[in-house]
GROMACS .gro file of C-alpha atoms in nm:
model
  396
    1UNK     CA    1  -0.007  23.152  -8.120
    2UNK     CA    2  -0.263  23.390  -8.232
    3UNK     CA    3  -0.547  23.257  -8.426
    4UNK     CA    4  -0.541  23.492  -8.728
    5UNK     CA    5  -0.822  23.470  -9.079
    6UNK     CA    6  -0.783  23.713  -9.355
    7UNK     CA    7  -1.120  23.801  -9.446
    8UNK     CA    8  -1.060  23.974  -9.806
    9UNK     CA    9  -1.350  24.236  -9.823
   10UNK     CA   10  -1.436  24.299  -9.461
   11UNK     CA   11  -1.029  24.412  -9.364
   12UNK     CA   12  -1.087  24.757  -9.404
   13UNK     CA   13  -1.467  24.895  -9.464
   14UNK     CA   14  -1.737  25.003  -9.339
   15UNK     CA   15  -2.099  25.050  -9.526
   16UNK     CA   16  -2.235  25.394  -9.539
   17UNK     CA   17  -2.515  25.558  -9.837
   18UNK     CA   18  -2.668  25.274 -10.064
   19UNK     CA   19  -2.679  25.314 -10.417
   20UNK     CA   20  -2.916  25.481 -10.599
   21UNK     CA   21  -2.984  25.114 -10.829
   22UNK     CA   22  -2.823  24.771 -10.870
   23UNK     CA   23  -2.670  24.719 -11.193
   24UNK     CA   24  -2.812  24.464 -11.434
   25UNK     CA   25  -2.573  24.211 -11.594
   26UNK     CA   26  -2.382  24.279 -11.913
   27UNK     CA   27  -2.483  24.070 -12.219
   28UNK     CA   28  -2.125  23.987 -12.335
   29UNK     CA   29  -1.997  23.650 -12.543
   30UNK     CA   30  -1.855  23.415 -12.364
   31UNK     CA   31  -1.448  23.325 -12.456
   32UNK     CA   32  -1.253  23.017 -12.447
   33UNK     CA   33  -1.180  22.879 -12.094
   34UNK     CA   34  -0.832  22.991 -12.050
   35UNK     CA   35  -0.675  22.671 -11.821
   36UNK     CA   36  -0.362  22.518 -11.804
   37UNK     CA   37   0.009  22.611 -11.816
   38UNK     CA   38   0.230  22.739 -12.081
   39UNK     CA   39   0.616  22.796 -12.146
   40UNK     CA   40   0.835  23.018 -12.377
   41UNK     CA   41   1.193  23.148 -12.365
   42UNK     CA   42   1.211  23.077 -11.967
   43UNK     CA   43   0.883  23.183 -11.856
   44UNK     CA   44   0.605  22.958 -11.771
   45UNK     CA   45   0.277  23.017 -11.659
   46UNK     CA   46  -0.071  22.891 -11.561
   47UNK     CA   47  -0.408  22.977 -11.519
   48UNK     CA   48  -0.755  22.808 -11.382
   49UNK     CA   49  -1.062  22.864 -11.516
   50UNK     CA   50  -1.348  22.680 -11.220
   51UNK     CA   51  -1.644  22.779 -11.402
   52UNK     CA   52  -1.498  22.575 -11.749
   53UNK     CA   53  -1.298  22.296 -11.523
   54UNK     CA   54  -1.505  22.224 -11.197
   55UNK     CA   55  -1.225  22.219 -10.938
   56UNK     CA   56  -0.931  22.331 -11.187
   57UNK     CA   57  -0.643  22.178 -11.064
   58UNK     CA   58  -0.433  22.350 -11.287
   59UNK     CA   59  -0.235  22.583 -11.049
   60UNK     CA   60  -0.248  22.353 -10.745
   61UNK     CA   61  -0.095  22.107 -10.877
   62UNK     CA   62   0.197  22.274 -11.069
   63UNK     CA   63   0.417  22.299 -10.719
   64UNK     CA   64   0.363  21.939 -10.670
   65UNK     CA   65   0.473  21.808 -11.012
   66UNK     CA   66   0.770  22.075 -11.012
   67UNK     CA   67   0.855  21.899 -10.639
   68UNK     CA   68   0.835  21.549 -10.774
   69UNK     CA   69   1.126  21.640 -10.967
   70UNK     CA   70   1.356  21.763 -10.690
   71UNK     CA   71   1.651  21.507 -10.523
   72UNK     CA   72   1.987  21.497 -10.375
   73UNK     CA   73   2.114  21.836 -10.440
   74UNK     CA   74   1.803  22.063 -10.515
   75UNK     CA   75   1.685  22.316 -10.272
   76UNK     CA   76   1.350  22.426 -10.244
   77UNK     CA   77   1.240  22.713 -10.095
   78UNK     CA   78   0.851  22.787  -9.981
   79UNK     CA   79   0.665  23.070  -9.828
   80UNK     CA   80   0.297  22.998  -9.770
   81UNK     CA   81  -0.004  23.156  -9.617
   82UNK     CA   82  -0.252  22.892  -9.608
   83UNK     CA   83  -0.176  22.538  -9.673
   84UNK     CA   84  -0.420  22.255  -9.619
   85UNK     CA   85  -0.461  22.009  -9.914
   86UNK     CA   86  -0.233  21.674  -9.930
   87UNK     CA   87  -0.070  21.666 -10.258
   88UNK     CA   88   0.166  21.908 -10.212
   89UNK     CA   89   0.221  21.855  -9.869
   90UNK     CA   90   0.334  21.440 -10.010
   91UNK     CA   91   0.493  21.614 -10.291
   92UNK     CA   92   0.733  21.862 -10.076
   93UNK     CA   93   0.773  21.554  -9.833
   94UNK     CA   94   0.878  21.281 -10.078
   95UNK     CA   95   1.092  21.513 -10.209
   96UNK     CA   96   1.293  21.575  -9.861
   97UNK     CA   97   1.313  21.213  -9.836
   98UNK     CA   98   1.461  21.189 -10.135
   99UNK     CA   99   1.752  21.430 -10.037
  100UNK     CA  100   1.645  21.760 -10.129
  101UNK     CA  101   1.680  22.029  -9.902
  102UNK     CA  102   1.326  22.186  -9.833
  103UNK     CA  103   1.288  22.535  -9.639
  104UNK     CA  104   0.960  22.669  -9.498
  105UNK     CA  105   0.885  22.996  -9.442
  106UNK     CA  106   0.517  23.042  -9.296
  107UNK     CA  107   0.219  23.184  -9.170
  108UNK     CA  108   0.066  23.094  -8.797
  109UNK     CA  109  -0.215  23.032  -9.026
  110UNK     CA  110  -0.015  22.680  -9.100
  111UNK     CA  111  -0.072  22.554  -8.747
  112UNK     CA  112  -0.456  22.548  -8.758
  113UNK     CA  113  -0.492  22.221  -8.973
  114UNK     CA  114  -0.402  21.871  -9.048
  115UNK     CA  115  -0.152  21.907  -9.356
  116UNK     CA  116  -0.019  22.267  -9.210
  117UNK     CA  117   0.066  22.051  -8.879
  118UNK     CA  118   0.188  21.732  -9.086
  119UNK     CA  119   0.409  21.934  -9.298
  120UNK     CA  120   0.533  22.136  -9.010
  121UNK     CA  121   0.651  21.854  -8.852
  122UNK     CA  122   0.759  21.575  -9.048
  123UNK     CA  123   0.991  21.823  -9.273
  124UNK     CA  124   1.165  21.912  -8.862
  125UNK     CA  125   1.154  21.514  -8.802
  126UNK     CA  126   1.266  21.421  -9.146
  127UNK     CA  127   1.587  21.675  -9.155
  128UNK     CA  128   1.687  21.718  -8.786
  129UNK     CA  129   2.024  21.836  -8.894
  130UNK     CA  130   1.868  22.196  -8.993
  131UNK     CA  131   1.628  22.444  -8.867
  132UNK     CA  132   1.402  22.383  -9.226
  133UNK     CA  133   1.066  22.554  -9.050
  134UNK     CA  134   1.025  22.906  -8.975
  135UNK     CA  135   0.627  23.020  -8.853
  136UNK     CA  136   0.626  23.398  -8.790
  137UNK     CA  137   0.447  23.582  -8.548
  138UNK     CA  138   0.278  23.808  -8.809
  139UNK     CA  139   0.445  23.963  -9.111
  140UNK     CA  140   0.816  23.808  -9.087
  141UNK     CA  141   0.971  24.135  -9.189
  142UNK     CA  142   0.936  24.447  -8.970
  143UNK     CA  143   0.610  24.701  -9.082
  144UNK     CA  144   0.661  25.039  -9.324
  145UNK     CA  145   0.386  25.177  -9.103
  146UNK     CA  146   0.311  25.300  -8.786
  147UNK     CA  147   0.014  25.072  -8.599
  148UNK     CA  148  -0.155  24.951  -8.518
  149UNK     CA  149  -0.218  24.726  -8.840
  150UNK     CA  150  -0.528  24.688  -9.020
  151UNK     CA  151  -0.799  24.401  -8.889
  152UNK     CA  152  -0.671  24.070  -9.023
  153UNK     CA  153  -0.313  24.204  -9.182
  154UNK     CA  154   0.012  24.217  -9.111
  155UNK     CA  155   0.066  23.827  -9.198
  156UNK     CA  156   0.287  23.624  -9.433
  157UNK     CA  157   0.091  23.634  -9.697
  158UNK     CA  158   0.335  23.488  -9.956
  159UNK     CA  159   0.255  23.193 -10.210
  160UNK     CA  160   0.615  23.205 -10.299
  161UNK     CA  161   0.883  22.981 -10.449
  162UNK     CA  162   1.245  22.984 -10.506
  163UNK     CA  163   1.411  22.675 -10.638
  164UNK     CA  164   1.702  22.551 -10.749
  165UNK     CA  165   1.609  22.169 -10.867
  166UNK     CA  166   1.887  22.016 -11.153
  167UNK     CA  167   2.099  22.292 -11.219
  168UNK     CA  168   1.758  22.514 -11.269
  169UNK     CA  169   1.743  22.838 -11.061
  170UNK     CA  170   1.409  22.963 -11.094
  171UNK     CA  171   1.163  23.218 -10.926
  172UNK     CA  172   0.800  23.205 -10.820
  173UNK     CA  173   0.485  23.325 -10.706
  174UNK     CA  174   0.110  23.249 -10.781
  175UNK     CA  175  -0.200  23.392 -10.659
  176UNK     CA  176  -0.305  23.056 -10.482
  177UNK     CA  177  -0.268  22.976 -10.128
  178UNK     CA  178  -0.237  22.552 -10.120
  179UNK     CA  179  -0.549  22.489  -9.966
  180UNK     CA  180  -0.883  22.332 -10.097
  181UNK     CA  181  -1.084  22.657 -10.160
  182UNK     CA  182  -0.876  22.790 -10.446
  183UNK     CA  183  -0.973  22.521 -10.710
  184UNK     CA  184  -1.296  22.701 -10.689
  185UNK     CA  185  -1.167  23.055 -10.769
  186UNK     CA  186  -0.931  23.226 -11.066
  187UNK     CA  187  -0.555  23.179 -11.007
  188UNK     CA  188  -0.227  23.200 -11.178
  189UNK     CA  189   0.087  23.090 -11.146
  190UNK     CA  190   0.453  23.251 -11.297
  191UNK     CA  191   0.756  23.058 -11.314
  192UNK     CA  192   1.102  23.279 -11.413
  193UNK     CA  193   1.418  23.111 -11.472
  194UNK     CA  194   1.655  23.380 -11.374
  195UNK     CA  195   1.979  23.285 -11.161
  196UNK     CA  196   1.962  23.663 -11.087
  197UNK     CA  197   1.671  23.690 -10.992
  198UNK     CA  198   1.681  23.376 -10.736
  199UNK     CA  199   1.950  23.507 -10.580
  200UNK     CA  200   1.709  23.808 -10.496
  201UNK     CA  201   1.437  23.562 -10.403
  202UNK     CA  202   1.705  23.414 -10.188
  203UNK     CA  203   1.792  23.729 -10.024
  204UNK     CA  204   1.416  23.816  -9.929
  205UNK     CA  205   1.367  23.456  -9.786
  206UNK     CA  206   1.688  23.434  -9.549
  207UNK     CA  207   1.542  23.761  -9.409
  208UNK     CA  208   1.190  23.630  -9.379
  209UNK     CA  209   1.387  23.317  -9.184
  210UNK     CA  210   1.576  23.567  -8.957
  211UNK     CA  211   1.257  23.786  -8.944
  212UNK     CA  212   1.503  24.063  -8.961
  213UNK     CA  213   1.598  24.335  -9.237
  214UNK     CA  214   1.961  24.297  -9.160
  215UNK     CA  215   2.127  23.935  -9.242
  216UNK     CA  216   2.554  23.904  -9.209
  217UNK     CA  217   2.552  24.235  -9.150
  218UNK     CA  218   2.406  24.361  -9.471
  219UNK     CA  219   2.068  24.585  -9.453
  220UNK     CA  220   1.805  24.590  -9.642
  221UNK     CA  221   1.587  24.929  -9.693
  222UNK     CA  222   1.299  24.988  -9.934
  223UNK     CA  223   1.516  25.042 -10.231
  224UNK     CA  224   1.732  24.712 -10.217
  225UNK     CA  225   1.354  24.547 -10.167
  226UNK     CA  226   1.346  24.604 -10.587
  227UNK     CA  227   1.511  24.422 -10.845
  228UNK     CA  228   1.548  24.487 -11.224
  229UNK     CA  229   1.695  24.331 -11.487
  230UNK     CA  230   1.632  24.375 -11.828
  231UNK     CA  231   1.199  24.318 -11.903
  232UNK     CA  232   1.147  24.194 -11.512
  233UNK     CA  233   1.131  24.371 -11.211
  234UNK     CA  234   1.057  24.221 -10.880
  235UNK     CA  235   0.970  24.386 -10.552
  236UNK     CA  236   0.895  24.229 -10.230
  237UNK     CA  237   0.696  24.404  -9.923
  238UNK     CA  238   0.628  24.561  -9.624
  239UNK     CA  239   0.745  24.872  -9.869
  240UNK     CA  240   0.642  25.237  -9.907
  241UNK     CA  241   0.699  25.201 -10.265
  242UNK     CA  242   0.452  24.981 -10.434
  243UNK     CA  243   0.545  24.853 -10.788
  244UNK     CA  244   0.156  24.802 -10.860
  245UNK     CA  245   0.114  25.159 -10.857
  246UNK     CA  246   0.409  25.305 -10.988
  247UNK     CA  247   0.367  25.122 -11.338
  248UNK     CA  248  -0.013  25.284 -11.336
  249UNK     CA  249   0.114  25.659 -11.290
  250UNK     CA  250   0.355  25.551 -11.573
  251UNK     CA  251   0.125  25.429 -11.831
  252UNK     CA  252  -0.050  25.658 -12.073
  253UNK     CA  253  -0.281  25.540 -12.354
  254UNK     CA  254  -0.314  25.632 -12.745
  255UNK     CA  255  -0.447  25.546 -13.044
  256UNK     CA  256  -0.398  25.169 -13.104
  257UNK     CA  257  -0.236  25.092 -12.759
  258UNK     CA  258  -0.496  25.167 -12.518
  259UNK     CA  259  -0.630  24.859 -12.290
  260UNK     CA  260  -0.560  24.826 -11.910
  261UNK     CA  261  -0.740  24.520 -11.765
  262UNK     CA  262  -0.671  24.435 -11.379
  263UNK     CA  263  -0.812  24.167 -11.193
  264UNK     CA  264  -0.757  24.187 -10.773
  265UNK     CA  265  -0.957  23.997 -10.554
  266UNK     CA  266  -0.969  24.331 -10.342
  267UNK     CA  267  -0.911  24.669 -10.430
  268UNK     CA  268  -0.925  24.888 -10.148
  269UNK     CA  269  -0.677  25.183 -10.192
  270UNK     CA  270  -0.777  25.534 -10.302
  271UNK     CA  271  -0.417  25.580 -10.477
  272UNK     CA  272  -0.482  25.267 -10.665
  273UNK     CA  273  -0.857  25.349 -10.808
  274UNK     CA  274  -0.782  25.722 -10.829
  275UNK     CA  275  -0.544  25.598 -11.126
  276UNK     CA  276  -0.754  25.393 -11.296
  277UNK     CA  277  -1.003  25.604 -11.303
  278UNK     CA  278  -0.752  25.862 -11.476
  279UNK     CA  279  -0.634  25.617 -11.735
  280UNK     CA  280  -1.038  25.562 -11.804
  281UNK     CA  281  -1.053  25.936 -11.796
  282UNK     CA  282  -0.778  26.006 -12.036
  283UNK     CA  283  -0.872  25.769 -12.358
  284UNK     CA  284  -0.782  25.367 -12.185
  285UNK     CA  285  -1.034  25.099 -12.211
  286UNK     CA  286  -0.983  24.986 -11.833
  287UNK     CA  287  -1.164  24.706 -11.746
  288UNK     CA  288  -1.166  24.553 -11.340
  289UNK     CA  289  -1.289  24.232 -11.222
  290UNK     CA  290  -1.286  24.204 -10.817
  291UNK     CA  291  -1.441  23.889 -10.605
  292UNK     CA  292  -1.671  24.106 -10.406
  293UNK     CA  293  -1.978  24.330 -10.507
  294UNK     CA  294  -1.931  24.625 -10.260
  295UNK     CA  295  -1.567  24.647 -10.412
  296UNK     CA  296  -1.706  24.684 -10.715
  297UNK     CA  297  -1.959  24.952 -10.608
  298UNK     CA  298  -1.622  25.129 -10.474
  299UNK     CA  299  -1.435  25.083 -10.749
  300UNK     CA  300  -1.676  25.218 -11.036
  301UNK     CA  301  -1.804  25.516 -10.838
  302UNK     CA  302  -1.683  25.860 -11.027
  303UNK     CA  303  -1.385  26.015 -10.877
  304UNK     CA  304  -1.211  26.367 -10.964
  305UNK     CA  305  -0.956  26.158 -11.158
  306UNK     CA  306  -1.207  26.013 -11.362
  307UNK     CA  307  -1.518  25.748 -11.388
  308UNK     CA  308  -1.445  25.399 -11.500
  309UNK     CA  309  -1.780  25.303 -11.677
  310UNK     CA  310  -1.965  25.054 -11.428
  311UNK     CA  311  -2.067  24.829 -11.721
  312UNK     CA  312  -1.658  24.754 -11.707
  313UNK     CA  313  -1.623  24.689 -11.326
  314UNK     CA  314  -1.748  24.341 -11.278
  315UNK     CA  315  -1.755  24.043 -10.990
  316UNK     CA  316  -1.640  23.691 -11.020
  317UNK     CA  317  -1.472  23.425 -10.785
  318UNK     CA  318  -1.135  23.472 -10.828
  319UNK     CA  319  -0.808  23.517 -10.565
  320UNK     CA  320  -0.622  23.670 -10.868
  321UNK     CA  321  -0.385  23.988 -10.846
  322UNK     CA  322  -0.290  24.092 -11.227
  323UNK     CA  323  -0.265  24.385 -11.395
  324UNK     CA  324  -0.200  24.320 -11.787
  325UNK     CA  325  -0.191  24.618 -12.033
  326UNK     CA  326  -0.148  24.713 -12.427
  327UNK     CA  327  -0.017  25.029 -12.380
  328UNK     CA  328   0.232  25.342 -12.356
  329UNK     CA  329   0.480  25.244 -12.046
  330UNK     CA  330   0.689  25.527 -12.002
  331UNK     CA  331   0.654  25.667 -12.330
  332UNK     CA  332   0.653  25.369 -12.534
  333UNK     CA  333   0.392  25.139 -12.661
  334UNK     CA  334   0.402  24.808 -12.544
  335UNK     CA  335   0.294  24.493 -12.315
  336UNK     CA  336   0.268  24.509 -11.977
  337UNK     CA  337   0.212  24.229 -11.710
  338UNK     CA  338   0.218  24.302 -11.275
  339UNK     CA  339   0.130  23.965 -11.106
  340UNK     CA  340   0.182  23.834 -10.757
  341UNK     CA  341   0.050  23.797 -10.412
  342UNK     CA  342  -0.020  24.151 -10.260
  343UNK     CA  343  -0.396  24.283 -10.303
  344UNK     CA  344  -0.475  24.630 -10.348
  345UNK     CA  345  -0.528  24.685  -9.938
  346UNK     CA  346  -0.319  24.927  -9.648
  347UNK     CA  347  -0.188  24.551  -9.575
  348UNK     CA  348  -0.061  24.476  -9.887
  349UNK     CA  349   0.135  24.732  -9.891
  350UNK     CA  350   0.235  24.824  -9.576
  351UNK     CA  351   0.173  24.518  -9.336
  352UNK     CA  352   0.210  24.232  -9.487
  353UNK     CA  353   0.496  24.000  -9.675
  354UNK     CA  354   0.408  24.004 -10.040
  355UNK     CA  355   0.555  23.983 -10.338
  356UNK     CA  356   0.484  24.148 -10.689
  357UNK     CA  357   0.639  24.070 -11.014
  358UNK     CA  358   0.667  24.333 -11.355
  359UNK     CA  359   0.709  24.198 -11.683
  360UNK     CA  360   0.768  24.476 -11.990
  361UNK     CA  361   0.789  24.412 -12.385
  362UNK     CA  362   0.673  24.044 -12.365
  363UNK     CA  363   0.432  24.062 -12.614
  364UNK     CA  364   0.384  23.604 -12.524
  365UNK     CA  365   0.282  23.677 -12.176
  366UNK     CA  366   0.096  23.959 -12.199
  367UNK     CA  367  -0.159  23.723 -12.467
  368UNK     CA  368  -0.122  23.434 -12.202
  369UNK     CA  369  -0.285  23.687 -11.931
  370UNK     CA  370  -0.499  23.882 -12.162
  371UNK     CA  371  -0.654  23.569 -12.238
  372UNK     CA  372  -0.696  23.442 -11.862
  373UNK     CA  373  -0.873  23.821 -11.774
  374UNK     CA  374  -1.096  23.799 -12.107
  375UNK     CA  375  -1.203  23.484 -11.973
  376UNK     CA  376  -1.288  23.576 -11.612
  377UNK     CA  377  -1.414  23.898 -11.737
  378UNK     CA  378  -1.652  23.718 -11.962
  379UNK     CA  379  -1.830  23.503 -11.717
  380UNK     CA  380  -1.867  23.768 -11.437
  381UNK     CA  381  -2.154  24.004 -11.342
  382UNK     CA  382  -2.236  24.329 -11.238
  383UNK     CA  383  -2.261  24.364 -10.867
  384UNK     CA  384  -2.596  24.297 -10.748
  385UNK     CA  385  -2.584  24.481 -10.421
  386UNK     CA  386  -2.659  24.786 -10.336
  387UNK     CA  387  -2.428  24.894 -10.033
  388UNK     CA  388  -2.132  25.174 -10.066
  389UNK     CA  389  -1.870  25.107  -9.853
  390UNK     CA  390  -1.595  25.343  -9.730
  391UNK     CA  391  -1.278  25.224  -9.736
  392UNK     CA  392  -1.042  25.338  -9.473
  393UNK     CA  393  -0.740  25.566  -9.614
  394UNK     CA  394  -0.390  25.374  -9.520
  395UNK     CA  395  -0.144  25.513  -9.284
  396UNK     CA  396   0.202  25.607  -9.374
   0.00000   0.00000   0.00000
């Protein structure tokens, strides 16, 4: 077993010229605390908001109550970085005992403490009619990269759901590793009842559990990793093709439909800043909030595409990865949402198992994450350090 820790802002930098100054922090009026969770026309989501609700249970605890309701009948599929608290892990295990059929799908990362091990084994013990564990050595599925992988990558970095609990096939993914650290940071959770679209989710996981590309014969590549239907498009990684960046290069902004907001724990791809910086460039109001302050020195520094006022890059606790926008996609105006679990890194992309969700033209969820960012955005602070880092370029 290798003994693996993601550390989010060291991965892939190194520090080089300090700045010239450390920014002051922005006077700006604090917004309602946007916490709790939320449903409309098969959607449902949650948000936390720690510095409101010490400890914000909010997203945590969703999984277990959605568990509690599973019995003879339901499946429930998981795939899990980090997972160390108890309520799930008597949630997921009441709900086995109650005749449910629970599959696991997860990190080494699981092994290294008392619920990871618990869960682990009493789902094996519980069920010994069925393989219902699977702990990959790495990333399950194979890399879209050559090696070797960036420091603390290529691992199954999923908070992932597909379930199918009273009839209800539904699809999920959150920001928010089960473990004790995240009711201190930003986090969301999306819930999409889709039959469709759990199939796909299905698809992805029985490869994850064969930690192959190829199940019954049928191969995946990087273009049967997508799915689309309708206002939702899912893609799941290792994949060349990153759905994070594609929707950037496709919006434009005008008058009356010009707002870009992202919030990623860590942004460290060129590709990725290079086109926010040209939507700042070209008449957006992009706003960024990342958890660390050299990010943010990274992020905000003027680019050939374009300079993304540093007054609008900020820092804040949060493990969120959302990009919600009011403007032209393709052409049109309208709402855009991109949530999951991949961060802006070589590893996210390229290294790791992640998966990222689009939503278009939902004007409902677009508010519901609007209003989470506004809040974060509103109670973070301009970096107070004064180190430039360099991030290293991914390779392809």
């Amino acid at each position: 077993m290798r003994i693996r820790s993601l550390l989010l802002a060291a991965a892939s930098l190194c520090l080089a010229t300090p700045l010239l100054a450390v920014t002051t922090p922005a006077a700006t009026a604090r917004v309602p605390a946007k916490t709790g969770c939320q449903a409309q026309a098969g959607f449902e989501v949650c948000f936390t908001s720690p510095p409101t609700v010490p400890r914000d249970p909010t997203v945590l605890d969703r999984p277990s109550r959605l568990f509690d309701t599973a019995g003879p009948g339901d499946t429930i599929r998981i795939a899990m970085f980090r997972w160390d608290i108890k309520p799930p892990t008597d949630a997921i295990l009441a709900a086995q005992r109650r005749g449910a059929t629970v599959l696991l799908v997860g990190d080494d990362d699981l092994r290294l403490n008392k619920q990871g091990r618990r869960l682990i084994t009493t789902l094996e013990d519980q069920d010994p009619a069925r393989r219902n564990v699977t702990i990959c050595d790495g990333a399950c599925l194979p890399w879209r990269a050559p090696g070797p992988y960036p420091d603390s990558q290529d691992v199954q970095h999923l908070k992932f759901y597909v379930t199918d609990i009273g009839g209800v096939k539904s699809f999920m993914t959150s920001s928010a590793n089960l473990e004790d650290r995240q009711y201190r940071q930003y986090n969301s959770f999306i819930k999409i009842d889709d039959p469709a679209l759990y199939d796909f989710g299905v698809e992805y996981f029985s490869r994850m559990e064969a930690q192959s590309l190829t199940v019954d014969g049928a191969r995946w590549d990087d273009r049967r990793k997508v799915w689309e239907s309708g206002s939702v498009t899912a893609a799941v990684y290792p994949n060349r093709n990153d759905l994070l960046l594609s929707t950037l290069k496709d919006i434009t902004c005008t008058r009356g439909a010009r707002d870009v907001s992202a919030m990623f724990a860590v942004i460290q791809r060129a590709d990725v800043r290079a086109q926010l910086a040209r939507l700042s460039d070209r008449g957006c109001r992009v706003r960024i909030v990342t958890s660390r302050d050299t990010v943010e020195n990274w992020v905000q520094r003027e680019l050939p595409s374009g300079d993304i006022p540093d007054r609008q890059v900020r820092t804040v606790l949060t493990h969120d990865k959302m990009l919600v926008a009011h403007a032209r996609f393709r052409g049109k105006a309208t709402h855009v949402v991109v949530t999951g679990t991949s961060n802006t890194t070589c590893g996210g992309l390229l290294y790791n198992d992640e998966v990222m969700l689009r939503v278009v033209d939902n004007r409902w969820l677009h508010d519901q994450y609007l209003a989470h960012f506004d809040d974060a955005y509103s109670r973070a602070h301009q970096s107070r350090s004064r180190v430039m880092p360099v991030m290293k370029p991914c390779r392809r």
